[in-house]
Amino acid sequence: MTRIELEKMITMGEVISKLDISGEDLSGADFAGALFEGVSFRGCNLSGVGFRESVLVGCDFSDADLSAGDLRHVSVVKCSLQGAVLAGAMLIDSSIAESDLSGSSLCGADLRFASIARSRLTAANLSRANLGNAVIAETDTAGIDLSHTRLEKTTLMKADLCASNLAGMSAEMSLLIEAKLTGQDLRGKSLVLCQFLGADVSGCDLSGAILTQCNFKDANLSGTNLDEVKAEQVLFIGAKLTGASLRKAVLTQSLFIEADLTEAVLSDAAMTQCNLMNARCVRSRFTGSELSYADFSHADLTRADFSKAGLFRAVLHRVRDEGTVFTDRSAALGDDPDRAEAEEWPARH
């Protein structure tokens, strides 16, 4: 079937079904608003083709060239795009579900407001792509290339980024919920206002990163290098930071409530007004840190080291401090009898 015949059928509103046009040169064709069902475009030259607002169901685009194509508002369901080239393609507000894009190239593609769900992006190349407001959920992202990509208000649900290329990537106001980033090099990256809820960031190098107002609630940061990070007003509530290094980190007004800081190193950190209520700080090192107005109420400070730490009006209410080292704790606030009585009241009544 020729390009002209296809375009005529689409203009007449006909459904293009069960057609094999593999290997054809259809570059520059206008297929806007079409409904393709079970059509094979395998190996086709579809560069610059307009698929705007089309519906593609069960189609095969394996190894097809869709570079610079217009796929705005397109709906892709149960299609194969293995090895397809979509470099520079416009996929704004597109919806891709239950499809295989493994090994595909979306380098420089515009994926703003796009949704990719229950699909495969294994080893896909999204370098320099625009993922603003995009959502990638329940999708296999192992080995995905996100180099020089900017994530702005992007959502990545349970994404496996352990083996991904993240060189030059930056993110802002993005959700990386339960993402896996184990061992990644994220040095100096700007990740302002990003949400890492339940994420695995263990063993990562985040030294010098900008993490202002990020959320690491229930995240795993064991062994993570957070030296010299700029992390004011960050949520580490319930986070696991065992063995993490936060030397010279700026952590002003951050929350470590119920966090596990066992054997973490926070030497020379700026921690004014931090909240570490019920935190586990066993053998943690706070040497030389500024902890004015910090709240350690009910924290476990067993064998922690506070040598030369600034503790002006730091709250040490009912802490466990067996073997804890303090150079001078005279400026700190100890147990509050009235508060202790209030805390015990429910047990007595």
PDB file of C-alpha atoms in Angstrom, residues 6-303:
ATOM      1  CA  LEU A   6      -2.731   5.225   3.490  1.00  0.00           C
ATOM      2  CA  GLU A   7      -3.236   8.959   3.889  1.00  0.00           C
ATOM      3  CA  LYS A   8      -6.506   8.758   1.938  1.00  0.00           C
ATOM      4  CA  MET A   9      -7.827   5.934   4.159  1.00  0.00           C
ATOM      5  CA  ILE A  10      -6.923   7.936   7.252  1.00  0.00           C
ATOM      6  CA  THR A  11      -8.652  11.018   5.880  1.00  0.00           C
ATOM      7  CA  MET A  12     -11.787   8.895   5.352  1.00  0.00           C
ATOM      8  CA  GLY A  13     -11.599   7.759   8.996  1.00  0.00           C
ATOM      9  CA  GLU A  14     -10.893   4.116   8.208  1.00  0.00           C
ATOM     10  CA  VAL A  15      -9.132   1.850  10.703  1.00  0.00           C
ATOM     11  CA  ILE A  16      -5.796   0.594   9.351  1.00  0.00           C
ATOM     12  CA  SER A  17      -5.692  -2.998  10.549  1.00  0.00           C
ATOM     13  CA  LYS A  18      -3.535  -6.111  10.101  1.00  0.00           C
ATOM     14  CA  LEU A  19      -1.301  -4.529   7.487  1.00  0.00           C
ATOM     15  CA  ASP A  20       2.346  -5.394   6.837  1.00  0.00           C
ATOM     16  CA  ILE A  21       4.316  -2.480   5.400  1.00  0.00           C
ATOM     17  CA  SER A  22       7.694  -3.477   6.825  1.00  0.00           C
ATOM     18  CA  GLY A  23      10.727  -1.712   5.388  1.00  0.00           C
ATOM     19  CA  GLU A  24       8.756   0.910   3.460  1.00  0.00           C
ATOM     20  CA  ASP A  25       9.933   4.512   3.101  1.00  0.00           C
ATOM     21  CA  LEU A  26       7.104   6.620   4.501  1.00  0.00           C
ATOM     22  CA  SER A  27       9.212   9.563   5.608  1.00  0.00           C
ATOM     23  CA  GLY A  28       7.336  12.834   5.942  1.00  0.00           C
ATOM     24  CA  ALA A  29       3.877  11.233   5.668  1.00  0.00           C
ATOM     25  CA  ASP A  30       0.880  12.691   7.490  1.00  0.00           C
ATOM     26  CA  PHE A  31      -0.877  10.039   9.596  1.00  0.00           C
ATOM     27  CA  ALA A  32      -2.398  12.449  12.119  1.00  0.00           C
ATOM     28  CA  GLY A  33      -5.531  11.186  13.864  1.00  0.00           C
ATOM     29  CA  ALA A  34      -5.151   7.650  12.516  1.00  0.00           C
ATOM     30  CA  LEU A  35      -6.083   4.378  14.201  1.00  0.00           C
ATOM     31  CA  PHE A  36      -3.516   1.661  13.491  1.00  0.00           C
ATOM     32  CA  GLU A  37      -4.229  -1.811  14.822  1.00  0.00           C
ATOM     33  CA  GLY A  38      -1.850  -4.747  14.429  1.00  0.00           C
ATOM     34  CA  VAL A  39       0.168  -2.989  11.713  1.00  0.00           C
ATOM     35  CA  SER A  40       3.824  -3.890  11.123  1.00  0.00           C
ATOM     36  CA  PHE A  41       6.099  -0.894  10.551  1.00  0.00           C
ATOM     37  CA  ARG A  42       9.196  -2.982  11.272  1.00  0.00           C
ATOM     38  CA  GLY A  43      12.290  -1.316   9.806  1.00  0.00           C
ATOM     39  CA  CYS A  44      10.269   1.450   8.134  1.00  0.00           C
ATOM     40  CA  ASN A  45      11.637   4.911   7.462  1.00  0.00           C
ATOM     41  CA  LEU A  46       9.123   7.032   9.347  1.00  0.00           C
ATOM     42  CA  SER A  47      11.356  10.027   9.937  1.00  0.00           C
ATOM     43  CA  GLY A  48       9.376  13.228  10.215  1.00  0.00           C
ATOM     44  CA  VAL A  49       6.047  11.371  10.022  1.00  0.00           C
ATOM     45  CA  GLY A  50       3.078  13.045  11.693  1.00  0.00           C
ATOM     46  CA  PHE A  51       1.281  10.652  14.059  1.00  0.00           C
ATOM     47  CA  ARG A  52      -0.283  13.443  16.092  1.00  0.00           C
ATOM     48  CA  GLU A  53      -3.330  12.299  18.108  1.00  0.00           C
ATOM     49  CA  SER A  54      -3.151   8.830  16.564  1.00  0.00           C
ATOM     50  CA  VAL A  55      -3.960   5.574  18.346  1.00  0.00           C
ATOM     51  CA  LEU A  56      -1.474   2.731  17.878  1.00  0.00           C
ATOM     52  CA  VAL A  57      -2.549  -0.656  19.212  1.00  0.00           C
ATOM     53  CA  GLY A  58      -0.497  -3.837  18.898  1.00  0.00           C
ATOM     54  CA  CYS A  59       1.763  -2.371  16.209  1.00  0.00           C
ATOM     55  CA  ASP A  60       5.359  -3.363  15.488  1.00  0.00           C
ATOM     56  CA  PHE A  61       7.830  -0.471  15.136  1.00  0.00           C
ATOM     57  CA  SER A  62      10.934  -2.564  15.799  1.00  0.00           C
ATOM     58  CA  ASP A  63      14.056  -0.944  14.295  1.00  0.00           C
ATOM     59  CA  ALA A  64      11.900   1.719  12.632  1.00  0.00           C
ATOM     60  CA  ASP A  65      13.201   5.263  12.174  1.00  0.00           C
ATOM     61  CA  LEU A  66      10.774   7.696  13.799  1.00  0.00           C
ATOM     62  CA  SER A  67      13.320  10.454  14.285  1.00  0.00           C
ATOM     63  CA  ALA A  68      11.919  13.994  14.363  1.00  0.00           C
ATOM     64  CA  GLY A  69       8.410  12.541  14.163  1.00  0.00           C
ATOM     65  CA  ASP A  70       5.348  14.306  15.534  1.00  0.00           C
ATOM     66  CA  LEU A  71       3.799  11.974  18.109  1.00  0.00           C
ATOM     67  CA  ARG A  72       2.102  14.594  20.251  1.00  0.00           C
ATOM     68  CA  HIS A  73      -0.951  13.307  22.134  1.00  0.00           C
ATOM     69  CA  VAL A  74      -0.463   9.847  20.622  1.00  0.00           C
ATOM     70  CA  SER A  75      -1.718   6.729  22.406  1.00  0.00           C
ATOM     71  CA  VAL A  76       0.542   3.673  22.174  1.00  0.00           C
ATOM     72  CA  VAL A  77      -0.742   0.389  23.596  1.00  0.00           C
ATOM     73  CA  LYS A  78       0.927  -3.033  23.466  1.00  0.00           C
ATOM     74  CA  CYS A  79       3.338  -1.983  20.736  1.00  0.00           C
ATOM     75  CA  SER A  80       6.916  -3.067  20.081  1.00  0.00           C
ATOM     76  CA  LEU A  81       9.465  -0.290  19.583  1.00  0.00           C
ATOM     77  CA  GLN A  82      12.563  -2.374  20.243  1.00  0.00           C
ATOM     78  CA  GLY A  83      15.572  -0.656  18.729  1.00  0.00           C
ATOM     79  CA  ALA A  84      13.396   2.087  17.252  1.00  0.00           C
ATOM     80  CA  VAL A  85      14.919   5.524  16.693  1.00  0.00           C
ATOM     81  CA  LEU A  86      12.858   8.394  18.075  1.00  0.00           C
ATOM     82  CA  ALA A  87      15.678  10.902  18.354  1.00  0.00           C
ATOM     83  CA  GLY A  88      14.327  14.436  18.406  1.00  0.00           C
ATOM     84  CA  ALA A  89      10.734  13.203  18.212  1.00  0.00           C
ATOM     85  CA  MET A  90       7.905  15.171  19.791  1.00  0.00           C
ATOM     86  CA  LEU A  91       6.040  12.994  22.284  1.00  0.00           C
ATOM     87  CA  ILE A  92       4.388  15.755  24.296  1.00  0.00           C
ATOM     88  CA  ASP A  93       1.410  14.475  26.315  1.00  0.00           C
ATOM     89  CA  SER A  94       1.754  11.031  24.744  1.00  0.00           C
ATOM     90  CA  SER A  95       0.556   7.894  26.520  1.00  0.00           C
ATOM     91  CA  ILE A  96       2.559   4.678  26.233  1.00  0.00           C
ATOM     92  CA  ALA A  97       1.344   1.542  27.988  1.00  0.00           C
ATOM     93  CA  GLU A  98       2.347  -2.128  28.002  1.00  0.00           C
ATOM     94  CA  SER A  99       4.882  -1.499  25.253  1.00  0.00           C
ATOM     95  CA  ASP A 100       8.483  -2.550  24.672  1.00  0.00           C
ATOM     96  CA  LEU A 101      10.954   0.287  24.046  1.00  0.00           C
ATOM     97  CA  SER A 102      14.050  -1.664  25.038  1.00  0.00           C
ATOM     98  CA  GLY A 103      17.143  -0.509  23.177  1.00  0.00           C
ATOM     99  CA  SER A 104      15.270   2.394  21.615  1.00  0.00           C
ATOM    100  CA  SER A 105      16.796   5.834  21.118  1.00  0.00           C
ATOM    101  CA  LEU A 106      14.860   8.815  22.435  1.00  0.00           C
ATOM    102  CA  CYS A 107      17.889  11.062  22.475  1.00  0.00           C
ATOM    103  CA  GLY A 108      16.762  14.693  22.538  1.00  0.00           C
ATOM    104  CA  ALA A 109      13.083  13.711  22.386  1.00  0.00           C
ATOM    105  CA  ASP A 110      10.453  15.993  23.891  1.00  0.00           C
ATOM    106  CA  LEU A 111       8.542  13.910  26.446  1.00  0.00           C
ATOM    107  CA  ARG A 112       6.931  16.698  28.429  1.00  0.00           C
ATOM    108  CA  PHE A 113       3.740  15.518  30.164  1.00  0.00           C
ATOM    109  CA  ALA A 114       4.214  12.054  28.632  1.00  0.00           C
ATOM    110  CA  SER A 115       3.179   8.903  30.490  1.00  0.00           C
ATOM    111  CA  ILE A 116       4.970   5.562  30.197  1.00  0.00           C
ATOM    112  CA  ALA A 117       3.449   2.751  32.245  1.00  0.00           C
ATOM    113  CA  ARG A 118       3.882  -1.028  32.565  1.00  0.00           C
ATOM    114  CA  SER A 119       6.426  -0.957  29.760  1.00  0.00           C
ATOM    115  CA  ARG A 120      10.095  -1.723  29.091  1.00  0.00           C
ATOM    116  CA  LEU A 121      12.793   0.925  28.700  1.00  0.00           C
ATOM    117  CA  THR A 122      15.691  -1.460  29.205  1.00  0.00           C
ATOM    118  CA  ALA A 123      18.913   0.091  27.836  1.00  0.00           C
ATOM    119  CA  ALA A 124      16.904   2.874  26.189  1.00  0.00           C
ATOM    120  CA  ASN A 125      18.750   6.104  25.401  1.00  0.00           C
ATOM    121  CA  LEU A 126      16.992   9.193  26.764  1.00  0.00           C
ATOM    122  CA  SER A 127      20.055  11.400  26.856  1.00  0.00           C
ATOM    123  CA  ARG A 128      19.237  15.118  26.541  1.00  0.00           C
ATOM    124  CA  ALA A 129      15.520  14.287  26.462  1.00  0.00           C
ATOM    125  CA  ASN A 130      13.021  16.708  27.994  1.00  0.00           C
ATOM    126  CA  LEU A 131      11.133  14.832  30.715  1.00  0.00           C
ATOM    127  CA  GLY A 132       9.382  17.798  32.278  1.00  0.00           C
ATOM    128  CA  ASN A 133       6.192  16.663  34.074  1.00  0.00           C
ATOM    129  CA  ALA A 134       6.588  13.177  32.580  1.00  0.00           C
ATOM    130  CA  VAL A 135       5.553  10.030  34.476  1.00  0.00           C
ATOM    131  CA  ILE A 136       7.379   6.694  34.190  1.00  0.00           C
ATOM    132  CA  ALA A 137       5.708   4.068  36.355  1.00  0.00           C
ATOM    133  CA  GLU A 138       5.904   0.284  36.732  1.00  0.00           C
ATOM    134  CA  THR A 139       8.421   0.233  33.909  1.00  0.00           C
ATOM    135  CA  ASP A 140      11.697  -1.689  33.564  1.00  0.00           C
ATOM    136  CA  THR A 141      14.363   1.022  33.359  1.00  0.00           C
ATOM    137  CA  ALA A 142      17.485  -1.109  33.868  1.00  0.00           C
ATOM    138  CA  GLY A 143      20.434   0.411  32.009  1.00  0.00           C
ATOM    139  CA  ILE A 144      18.508   3.482  30.841  1.00  0.00           C
ATOM    140  CA  ASP A 145      20.662   6.429  29.697  1.00  0.00           C
ATOM    141  CA  LEU A 146      19.588   9.699  31.326  1.00  0.00           C
ATOM    142  CA  SER A 147      22.810  11.586  30.708  1.00  0.00           C
ATOM    143  CA  HIS A 148      22.419  15.361  30.399  1.00  0.00           C
ATOM    144  CA  THR A 149      18.681  14.983  30.956  1.00  0.00           C
ATOM    145  CA  ARG A 150      16.821  17.469  33.145  1.00  0.00           C
ATOM    146  CA  LEU A 151      14.049  16.090  35.309  1.00  0.00           C
ATOM    147  CA  GLU A 152      11.622  18.835  36.291  1.00  0.00           C
ATOM    148  CA  LYS A 153       8.439  17.785  38.094  1.00  0.00           C
ATOM    149  CA  THR A 154       9.131  14.316  36.700  1.00  0.00           C
ATOM    150  CA  THR A 155       7.809  11.168  38.372  1.00  0.00           C
ATOM    151  CA  LEU A 156       9.837   7.941  38.357  1.00  0.00           C
ATOM    152  CA  MET A 157       8.047   5.189  40.264  1.00  0.00           C
ATOM    153  CA  LYS A 158      10.216   2.272  41.425  1.00  0.00           C
ATOM    154  CA  ALA A 159      12.755   3.002  38.693  1.00  0.00           C
ATOM    155  CA  ASP A 160      15.939   0.915  38.669  1.00  0.00           C
ATOM    156  CA  LEU A 161      18.722   3.412  37.968  1.00  0.00           C
ATOM    157  CA  CYS A 162      21.596   1.453  39.511  1.00  0.00           C
ATOM    158  CA  ALA A 163      23.326   0.861  36.173  1.00  0.00           C
ATOM    159  CA  SER A 164      22.053   3.993  34.424  1.00  0.00           C
ATOM    160  CA  ASN A 165      24.205   6.715  32.907  1.00  0.00           C
ATOM    161  CA  LEU A 166      23.340   9.812  34.948  1.00  0.00           C
ATOM    162  CA  ALA A 167      26.276  11.985  33.879  1.00  0.00           C
ATOM    163  CA  GLY A 168      25.195  15.611  33.563  1.00  0.00           C
ATOM    164  CA  MET A 169      21.672  14.836  34.781  1.00  0.00           C
ATOM    165  CA  SER A 170      19.933  17.328  37.062  1.00  0.00           C
ATOM    166  CA  ALA A 171      16.552  17.215  38.755  1.00  0.00           C
ATOM    167  CA  GLU A 172      14.200  19.643  40.438  1.00  0.00           C
ATOM    168  CA  MET A 173      10.834  19.070  42.127  1.00  0.00           C
ATOM    169  CA  SER A 174      10.830  15.481  40.866  1.00  0.00           C
ATOM    170  CA  LEU A 175       9.543  12.287  42.478  1.00  0.00           C
ATOM    171  CA  LEU A 176      11.865   9.279  42.599  1.00  0.00           C
ATOM    172  CA  ILE A 177       9.673   7.128  44.802  1.00  0.00           C
ATOM    173  CA  GLU A 178      11.281   3.806  45.791  1.00  0.00           C
ATOM    174  CA  ALA A 179      13.898   4.362  43.106  1.00  0.00           C
ATOM    175  CA  LYS A 180      17.084   2.269  43.143  1.00  0.00           C
ATOM    176  CA  LEU A 181      20.250   4.356  42.822  1.00  0.00           C
ATOM    177  CA  THR A 182      22.684   2.097  44.662  1.00  0.00           C
ATOM    178  CA  GLY A 183      26.320   3.097  44.144  1.00  0.00           C
ATOM    179  CA  GLN A 184      25.600   5.930  41.714  1.00  0.00           C
ATOM    180  CA  ASP A 185      27.961   8.893  41.325  1.00  0.00           C
ATOM    181  CA  LEU A 186      25.802  11.949  42.024  1.00  0.00           C
ATOM    182  CA  ARG A 187      28.567  14.307  43.086  1.00  0.00           C
ATOM    183  CA  GLY A 188      27.686  17.992  42.913  1.00  0.00           C
ATOM    184  CA  LYS A 189      24.292  17.408  41.342  1.00  0.00           C
ATOM    185  CA  SER A 190      21.421  19.836  41.870  1.00  0.00           C
ATOM    186  CA  LEU A 191      18.437  17.873  43.200  1.00  0.00           C
ATOM    187  CA  VAL A 192      16.469  20.678  44.832  1.00  0.00           C
ATOM    188  CA  LEU A 193      13.000  19.786  46.165  1.00  0.00           C
ATOM    189  CA  CYS A 194      13.190  16.182  44.929  1.00  0.00           C
ATOM    190  CA  GLN A 195      11.330  13.398  46.722  1.00  0.00           C
ATOM    191  CA  PHE A 196      13.282  10.192  47.383  1.00  0.00           C
ATOM    192  CA  LEU A 197      10.634   8.479  49.520  1.00  0.00           C
ATOM    193  CA  GLY A 198      11.676   4.906  50.256  1.00  0.00           C
ATOM    194  CA  ALA A 199      14.491   5.136  47.708  1.00  0.00           C
ATOM    195  CA  ASP A 200      17.689   3.083  47.898  1.00  0.00           C
ATOM    196  CA  VAL A 201      20.565   5.553  47.708  1.00  0.00           C
ATOM    197  CA  SER A 202      22.988   3.348  49.629  1.00  0.00           C
ATOM    198  CA  GLY A 203      26.640   3.624  48.676  1.00  0.00           C
ATOM    199  CA  CYS A 204      26.033   6.654  46.457  1.00  0.00           C
ATOM    200  CA  ASP A 205      28.444   9.565  46.229  1.00  0.00           C
ATOM    201  CA  LEU A 206      26.385  12.717  46.797  1.00  0.00           C
ATOM    202  CA  SER A 207      29.268  14.825  48.034  1.00  0.00           C
ATOM    203  CA  GLY A 208      28.787  18.512  47.284  1.00  0.00           C
ATOM    204  CA  ALA A 209      25.255  17.947  45.972  1.00  0.00           C
ATOM    205  CA  ILE A 210      22.507  20.533  46.419  1.00  0.00           C
ATOM    206  CA  LEU A 211      19.674  18.790  48.266  1.00  0.00           C
ATOM    207  CA  THR A 212      17.759  21.761  49.638  1.00  0.00           C
ATOM    208  CA  GLN A 213      14.284  20.754  50.867  1.00  0.00           C
ATOM    209  CA  CYS A 214      14.571  17.196  49.547  1.00  0.00           C
ATOM    210  CA  ASN A 215      12.635  14.342  51.128  1.00  0.00           C
ATOM    211  CA  PHE A 216      14.453  11.115  52.045  1.00  0.00           C
ATOM    212  CA  LYS A 217      11.736   9.721  54.302  1.00  0.00           C
ATOM    213  CA  ASP A 218      12.300   5.994  54.885  1.00  0.00           C
ATOM    214  CA  ALA A 219      15.127   6.031  52.330  1.00  0.00           C
ATOM    215  CA  ASN A 220      18.232   3.856  52.582  1.00  0.00           C
ATOM    216  CA  LEU A 221      21.377   6.021  52.653  1.00  0.00           C
ATOM    217  CA  SER A 222      23.656   3.470  54.312  1.00  0.00           C
ATOM    218  CA  GLY A 223      27.289   4.159  53.497  1.00  0.00           C
ATOM    219  CA  THR A 224      26.343   7.145  51.353  1.00  0.00           C
ATOM    220  CA  ASN A 225      28.855   9.980  50.949  1.00  0.00           C
ATOM    221  CA  LEU A 226      27.071  13.237  51.811  1.00  0.00           C
ATOM    222  CA  ASP A 227      30.156  15.274  52.594  1.00  0.00           C
ATOM    223  CA  GLU A 228      29.708  19.029  52.110  1.00  0.00           C
ATOM    224  CA  VAL A 229      26.164  18.704  50.786  1.00  0.00           C
ATOM    225  CA  LYS A 230      23.909  21.738  50.895  1.00  0.00           C
ATOM    226  CA  ALA A 231      20.883  20.171  52.549  1.00  0.00           C
ATOM    227  CA  GLU A 232      18.883  22.729  54.490  1.00  0.00           C
ATOM    228  CA  GLN A 233      15.366  21.747  55.575  1.00  0.00           C
ATOM    229  CA  VAL A 234      15.700  18.185  54.313  1.00  0.00           C
ATOM    230  CA  LEU A 235      13.509  15.357  55.614  1.00  0.00           C
ATOM    231  CA  PHE A 236      15.450  12.292  56.754  1.00  0.00           C
ATOM    232  CA  ILE A 237      12.541  10.986  58.836  1.00  0.00           C
ATOM    233  CA  GLY A 238      12.915   7.250  59.409  1.00  0.00           C
ATOM    234  CA  ALA A 239      15.854   7.153  57.005  1.00  0.00           C
ATOM    235  CA  LYS A 240      18.709   4.685  57.354  1.00  0.00           C
ATOM    236  CA  LEU A 241      22.064   6.514  57.398  1.00  0.00           C
ATOM    237  CA  THR A 242      24.211   3.850  59.043  1.00  0.00           C
ATOM    238  CA  GLY A 243      27.864   4.464  58.269  1.00  0.00           C
ATOM    239  CA  ALA A 244      27.032   7.499  56.134  1.00  0.00           C
ATOM    240  CA  SER A 245      29.487  10.379  55.905  1.00  0.00           C
ATOM    241  CA  LEU A 246      28.138  13.922  56.327  1.00  0.00           C
ATOM    242  CA  ARG A 247      31.347  15.801  57.029  1.00  0.00           C
ATOM    243  CA  LYS A 248      30.952  19.593  56.736  1.00  0.00           C
ATOM    244  CA  ALA A 249      27.381  19.113  55.503  1.00  0.00           C
ATOM    245  CA  VAL A 250      24.996  22.067  55.773  1.00  0.00           C
ATOM    246  CA  LEU A 251      21.922  20.508  57.395  1.00  0.00           C
ATOM    247  CA  THR A 252      20.262  23.502  59.029  1.00  0.00           C
ATOM    248  CA  GLN A 253      16.670  22.816  60.161  1.00  0.00           C
ATOM    249  CA  SER A 254      16.665  19.293  58.744  1.00  0.00           C
ATOM    250  CA  LEU A 255      14.603  16.529  60.348  1.00  0.00           C
ATOM    251  CA  PHE A 256      16.202  13.238  61.411  1.00  0.00           C
ATOM    252  CA  ILE A 257      13.269  12.028  63.518  1.00  0.00           C
ATOM    253  CA  GLU A 258      13.573   8.254  64.127  1.00  0.00           C
ATOM    254  CA  ALA A 259      16.471   8.097  61.668  1.00  0.00           C
ATOM    255  CA  ASP A 260      19.238   5.524  62.112  1.00  0.00           C
ATOM    256  CA  LEU A 261      22.594   7.338  62.225  1.00  0.00           C
ATOM    257  CA  THR A 262      24.559   4.468  63.730  1.00  0.00           C
ATOM    258  CA  GLU A 263      28.291   5.067  63.147  1.00  0.00           C
ATOM    259  CA  ALA A 264      27.534   8.002  60.852  1.00  0.00           C
ATOM    260  CA  VAL A 265      30.150  10.748  60.657  1.00  0.00           C
ATOM    261  CA  LEU A 266      28.780  14.298  60.992  1.00  0.00           C
ATOM    262  CA  SER A 267      31.995  16.074  61.907  1.00  0.00           C
ATOM    263  CA  ASP A 268      32.002  19.860  61.407  1.00  0.00           C
ATOM    264  CA  ALA A 269      28.428  19.749  60.086  1.00  0.00           C
ATOM    265  CA  ALA A 270      26.086  22.744  60.372  1.00  0.00           C
ATOM    266  CA  MET A 271      23.051  21.343  62.220  1.00  0.00           C
ATOM    267  CA  THR A 272      21.456  24.350  63.889  1.00  0.00           C
ATOM    268  CA  GLN A 273      17.791  23.680  64.763  1.00  0.00           C
ATOM    269  CA  CYS A 274      17.898  20.100  63.481  1.00  0.00           C
ATOM    270  CA  ASN A 275      15.385  17.676  64.970  1.00  0.00           C
ATOM    271  CA  LEU A 276      16.779  14.266  65.934  1.00  0.00           C
ATOM    272  CA  MET A 277      14.001  13.090  68.246  1.00  0.00           C
ATOM    273  CA  ASN A 278      14.097   9.323  68.787  1.00  0.00           C
ATOM    274  CA  ALA A 279      17.041   9.057  66.408  1.00  0.00           C
ATOM    275  CA  ARG A 280      19.546   6.232  66.815  1.00  0.00           C
ATOM    276  CA  CYS A 281      22.997   7.825  66.984  1.00  0.00           C
ATOM    277  CA  VAL A 282      25.024   4.961  68.433  1.00  0.00           C
ATOM    278  CA  ARG A 283      28.758   5.599  67.928  1.00  0.00           C
ATOM    279  CA  SER A 284      27.946   8.568  65.682  1.00  0.00           C
ATOM    280  CA  ARG A 285      30.541  11.336  65.427  1.00  0.00           C
ATOM    281  CA  PHE A 286      29.399  14.944  65.849  1.00  0.00           C
ATOM    282  CA  THR A 287      32.884  16.310  66.521  1.00  0.00           C
ATOM    283  CA  GLY A 288      33.105  20.037  65.841  1.00  0.00           C
ATOM    284  CA  SER A 289      29.508  20.230  64.608  1.00  0.00           C
ATOM    285  CA  GLU A 290      27.258  23.217  65.268  1.00  0.00           C
ATOM    286  CA  LEU A 291      24.197  21.848  67.062  1.00  0.00           C
ATOM    287  CA  SER A 292      22.687  24.970  68.604  1.00  0.00           C
ATOM    288  CA  TYR A 293      18.960  24.527  69.274  1.00  0.00           C
ATOM    289  CA  ALA A 294      19.065  20.957  67.921  1.00  0.00           C
ATOM    290  CA  ASP A 295      16.568  18.576  69.533  1.00  0.00           C
ATOM    291  CA  PHE A 296      17.853  15.133  70.563  1.00  0.00           C
ATOM    292  CA  SER A 297      14.867  14.251  72.765  1.00  0.00           C
ATOM    293  CA  HIS A 298      14.745  10.489  73.465  1.00  0.00           C
ATOM    294  CA  ALA A 299      17.625   9.880  71.041  1.00  0.00           C
ATOM    295  CA  ASP A 300      20.056   7.021  71.599  1.00  0.00           C
ATOM    296  CA  LEU A 301      23.478   8.697  71.856  1.00  0.00           C
ATOM    297  CA  THR A 302      25.293   5.669  73.239  1.00  0.00           C
ATOM    298  CA  ARG A 303      29.063   6.070  72.731  1.00  0.00           C
TER     299      ARG A 303
END
